[in-house]
mmCIF file of C-alpha atoms in Angstrom:
data_model
loop_
_atom_site.group_PDB
_atom_site.id
_atom_site.type_symbol
_atom_site.label_atom_id
_atom_site.label_comp_id
_atom_site.label_asym_id
_atom_site.label_seq_id
_atom_site.Cartn_x
_atom_site.Cartn_y
_atom_site.Cartn_z
ATOM 1 C CA LEU D 1 4.676 116.900 -1.050
ATOM 2 C CA ILE D 2 1.806 114.703 -2.918
ATOM 3 C CA ALA D 3 2.599 116.214 -5.967
ATOM 4 C CA ASP D 4 6.017 115.887 -6.223
ATOM 5 C CA LEU D 5 5.270 111.968 -5.232
ATOM 6 C CA ASN D 6 2.564 112.007 -7.770
ATOM 7 C CA ASN D 7 5.352 112.894 -10.246
ATOM 8 C CA GLU D 8 2.698 115.834 -11.761
ATOM 9 C CA LYS D 9 4.977 118.717 -11.522
ATOM 10 C CA ALA D 10 6.373 119.974 -14.832
ATOM 11 C CA THR D 11 9.383 118.385 -14.467
ATOM 12 C CA LYS D 12 9.380 115.472 -13.985
ATOM 13 C CA ASN D 13 11.278 112.120 -11.991
ATOM 14 C CA PRO D 14 11.975 110.272 -14.325
ATOM 15 C CA THR D 15 13.180 107.714 -10.538
ATOM 16 C CA TYR D 16 9.665 107.606 -9.824
ATOM 17 C CA LYS D 17 8.891 105.601 -12.811
ATOM 18 C CA ALA D 18 11.346 103.789 -12.167
ATOM 19 C CA ASN D 19 10.897 102.512 -9.163
ATOM 20 C CA ILE D 20 7.606 101.761 -9.841
ATOM 21 C CA ALA D 21 7.182 100.544 -13.523
ATOM 22 C CA SER D 22 10.584 98.227 -12.175
ATOM 23 C CA LEU D 23 8.511 96.520 -10.152
ATOM 24 C CA ASN D 24 7.616 92.831 -9.455
ATOM 25 C CA HIS D 25 3.226 93.746 -8.968
ATOM 26 C CA MET D 26 2.097 96.384 -7.279
ATOM 27 C CA ALA D 27 -1.951 95.560 -5.480
ATOM 28 C CA LEU D 28 -3.876 99.329 -4.686
ATOM 29 C CA ALA D 29 -6.595 98.319 -2.453
ATOM 30 C CA THR D 30 -9.467 100.976 -0.912
ATOM 31 C CA ALA D 31 -11.901 100.827 2.109
ATOM 32 C CA SER D 32 -15.980 102.029 -0.054
ATOM 33 C CA LYS D 33 -16.827 103.177 3.396
ATOM 34 C CA ASP D 34 -13.972 105.166 4.061
ATOM 35 C CA ILE D 35 -13.912 108.400 5.566
ATOM 36 C CA VAL D 36 -10.929 109.611 6.187
ATOM 37 C CA VAL D 37 -9.128 108.593 2.750
ATOM 38 C CA VAL D 38 -10.998 111.099 1.503
ATOM 39 C CA PRO D 39 -12.339 110.321 -1.776
ATOM 40 C CA HIS D 40 -11.364 106.451 -0.819
ATOM 41 C CA GLN D 41 -10.613 105.450 -4.572
ATOM 42 C CA SER D 42 -7.507 107.741 -4.490
ATOM 43 C CA GLY D 43 -6.693 104.425 -3.555
ATOM 44 C CA HIS D 44 -6.513 103.798 -6.422
ATOM 45 C CA PHE D 45 -4.285 107.033 -7.858
ATOM 46 C CA GLU D 46 -8.568 107.911 -8.073
ATOM 47 C CA PHE D 47 -9.593 111.688 -7.309
ATOM 48 C CA PHE D 48 -11.951 114.225 -7.332
ATOM 49 C CA PRO D 49 -11.037 116.553 -11.002
ATOM 50 C CA SER D 50 -9.889 120.452 -9.880
ATOM 51 C CA GLY D 51 -12.438 122.621 -8.982
ATOM 52 C CA SER D 52 -14.716 119.842 -7.376
ATOM 53 C CA GLU D 53 -15.912 117.681 -5.133
ATOM 54 C CA ALA D 54 -18.717 115.422 -6.578
ATOM 55 C CA PRO D 55 -18.701 112.417 -5.896
ATOM 56 C CA LYS D 56 -20.111 111.454 -9.711
ATOM 57 C CA ASP D 57 -17.159 113.363 -11.135
ATOM 58 C CA ILE D 58 -14.109 111.153 -9.561
ATOM 59 C CA LEU D 59 -11.280 110.844 -12.598
ATOM 60 C CA PRO D 60 -10.900 107.458 -12.791
ATOM 61 C CA LEU D 61 -7.168 105.974 -13.396
ATOM 62 C CA ARG D 62 -7.227 104.981 -16.414
ATOM 63 C CA GLN D 63 -8.531 108.984 -17.456
ATOM 64 C CA SER D 64 -5.621 110.307 -15.782
ATOM 65 C CA PRO D 65 -2.185 112.152 -17.520
ATOM 66 C CA TRP D 66 -0.591 110.674 -14.459
ATOM 67 C CA TYR D 67 -2.350 107.084 -16.294
ATOM 68 C CA THR D 68 -1.637 107.871 -20.372
ATOM 69 C CA GLU D 69 1.349 109.911 -20.192
ATOM 70 C CA ASP D 70 2.318 107.104 -17.788
ATOM 71 C CA TRP D 71 4.103 109.469 -14.971
ATOM 72 C CA LEU D 72 4.476 107.077 -12.540
ATOM 73 C CA GLY D 73 4.868 104.120 -14.358
ATOM 74 C CA LEU D 74 1.107 103.162 -13.563
ATOM 75 C CA ARG D 75 0.292 102.455 -17.338
ATOM 76 C CA THR D 76 3.957 100.328 -18.325
ATOM 77 C CA LEU D 77 2.681 97.905 -14.767
ATOM 78 C CA ASP D 78 -0.837 97.566 -15.880
ATOM 79 C CA GLU D 79 0.023 97.290 -19.420
ATOM 80 C CA ALA D 80 1.834 94.030 -18.117
ATOM 81 C CA GLY D 81 -0.787 92.610 -16.591
ATOM 82 C CA ARG D 82 1.492 93.593 -12.439
ATOM 83 C CA LEU D 83 -1.044 96.612 -11.615
ATOM 84 C CA HIS D 84 -4.090 94.640 -9.519
ATOM 85 C CA PHE D 85 -6.750 96.429 -7.576
ATOM 86 C CA ALA D 86 -8.703 95.779 -5.195
ATOM 87 C CA GLU D 87 -11.557 96.525 -3.297
ATOM 88 C CA HIS D 88 -13.176 95.601 0.566
ATOM 89 C CA SER D 89 -16.624 96.982 2.009
ATOM 90 C CA TRP D 90 -15.066 98.196 5.699
ATOM 91 C CA HIS D 91 -14.333 101.466 6.986
ATOM 92 C CA HIS D 92 -10.834 102.887 7.228
ATOM 93 C CA SER D 93 -9.167 100.920 10.217
ATOM 94 C CA GLY D 94 -10.326 97.792 9.635
ATOM 95 C CA MET D 95 -7.691 97.323 7.492
ATOM 96 C CA LEU D 96 -5.549 97.779 10.655
ATOM 97 C CA ALA D 97 -6.976 95.234 12.330
ATOM 98 C CA PRO D 98 -5.825 91.916 12.602
ATOM 99 C CA SER D 99 -9.018 89.437 11.686
ATOM 100 C CA GLN D 100 -10.111 85.998 9.612
ATOM 101 C CA ARG D 101 -11.810 89.328 7.665
ATOM 102 C CA THR D 102 -8.104 91.236 7.118
ATOM 103 C CA ARG D 103 -6.969 88.022 6.102
ATOM 104 C CA ARG D 104 -8.228 86.916 3.976
ATOM 105 C CA PHE D 105 -9.149 89.938 1.893
ATOM 106 C CA PHE D 106 -5.522 89.872 2.221
ATOM 107 C CA ASP D 107 -4.857 86.333 1.002
ATOM 108 C CA ALA D 108 -7.007 86.734 -2.160
ATOM 109 C CA HIS D 109 -6.009 89.996 -3.187
ATOM 110 C CA ILE D 110 -2.796 91.124 -1.737
ATOM 111 C CA ALA D 111 -1.032 87.572 -1.968
ATOM 112 C CA PRO D 112 -1.274 86.150 -4.918
ATOM 113 C CA HIS D 113 0.782 89.787 -6.076
ATOM 114 C CA LEU D 114 3.557 88.390 -3.560
ATOM 115 C CA THR D 115 6.614 87.042 -5.325
ATOM 116 C CA LEU D 116 9.667 86.988 -3.011
ATOM 117 C CA THR D 117 11.207 83.283 -3.552
ATOM 118 C CA ALA D 118 12.879 82.085 -0.320
ATOM 119 C CA ALA D 119 16.214 83.153 -1.930
ATOM 120 C CA ASP D 120 14.793 87.041 -2.920
ATOM 121 C CA ALA D 121 14.207 87.278 1.102
ATOM 122 C CA THR D 122 18.141 85.160 2.544
ATOM 123 C CA GLN D 123 20.094 87.935 -0.604
ATOM 124 C CA ALA D 124 17.603 91.623 -0.179
ATOM 125 C CA GLU D 125 18.411 89.983 4.775
ATOM 126 C CA ALA D 126 21.883 90.016 3.664
ATOM 127 C CA GLU D 127 22.261 93.737 1.537
ATOM 128 C CA GLU D 128 20.331 94.910 4.717
ATOM 129 C CA ARG D 129 23.423 93.309 7.272
ATOM 130 C CA GLU D 130 25.932 94.707 5.091
ATOM 131 C CA ARG D 131 24.073 97.988 4.628
ATOM 132 C CA GLU D 132 23.620 98.228 8.141
ATOM 133 C CA ALA D 133 26.869 97.257 9.241
ATOM 134 C CA GLY D 134 28.803 99.074 6.614
ATOM 135 C CA GLY D 135 26.918 102.431 8.083
ATOM 136 C CA LEU D 136 28.468 101.778 11.198
ATOM 137 C CA ARG D 137 31.470 101.437 10.208
ATOM 138 C CA GLN D 138 31.317 104.291 8.455
ATOM 139 C CA THR D 139 29.647 105.761 12.721
ATOM 140 C CA ALA D 140 32.502 104.709 14.522
ATOM 141 C CA ALA D 141 35.393 106.028 12.104
ATOM 142 C CA ALA D 142 33.498 109.674 12.033
ATOM 143 C CA ALA D 143 33.526 109.260 15.707
ATOM 144 C CA LEU D 144 37.222 108.090 16.485
ATOM 145 C CA GLN D 145 38.358 110.261 13.574
ATOM 146 C CA PRO D 146 39.368 113.668 16.567
ATOM 147 C CA VAL D 147 40.700 110.695 18.178
ATOM 148 C CA PHE D 148 43.380 110.611 15.177
ATOM 149 C CA ARG D 149 44.072 114.062 14.101
#
């Protein structure tokens, strides 16, 4: 599953790249003391090379084929200044617990890259309501189909 989502298979899915490249911004965060996600740098799309699990061998994102060949659109985002990296010095669960510390991290590293305007939010909500209503109409029509045969 991960290889498919990371577009690592021989046949690339152009939709994955197009979807990520279309983002206004992408903020990636890691926890340096994480022992749940190993290596913790994978939050920045950095991994152990095949056959190694030595921290000194982490393959930096910008040296990886998924970046240099732009399999996911990460290079496209980065070159446009829309790919952002942040690291905090907590454990994995440190981001899950609401606190002043997590709020400061969010405000400093994530919030500056959020570009949704009030008009965008209103339109997104209207589109979601329409999708839900359409789904309900389809469900109702399917449920009534046997009745009207």
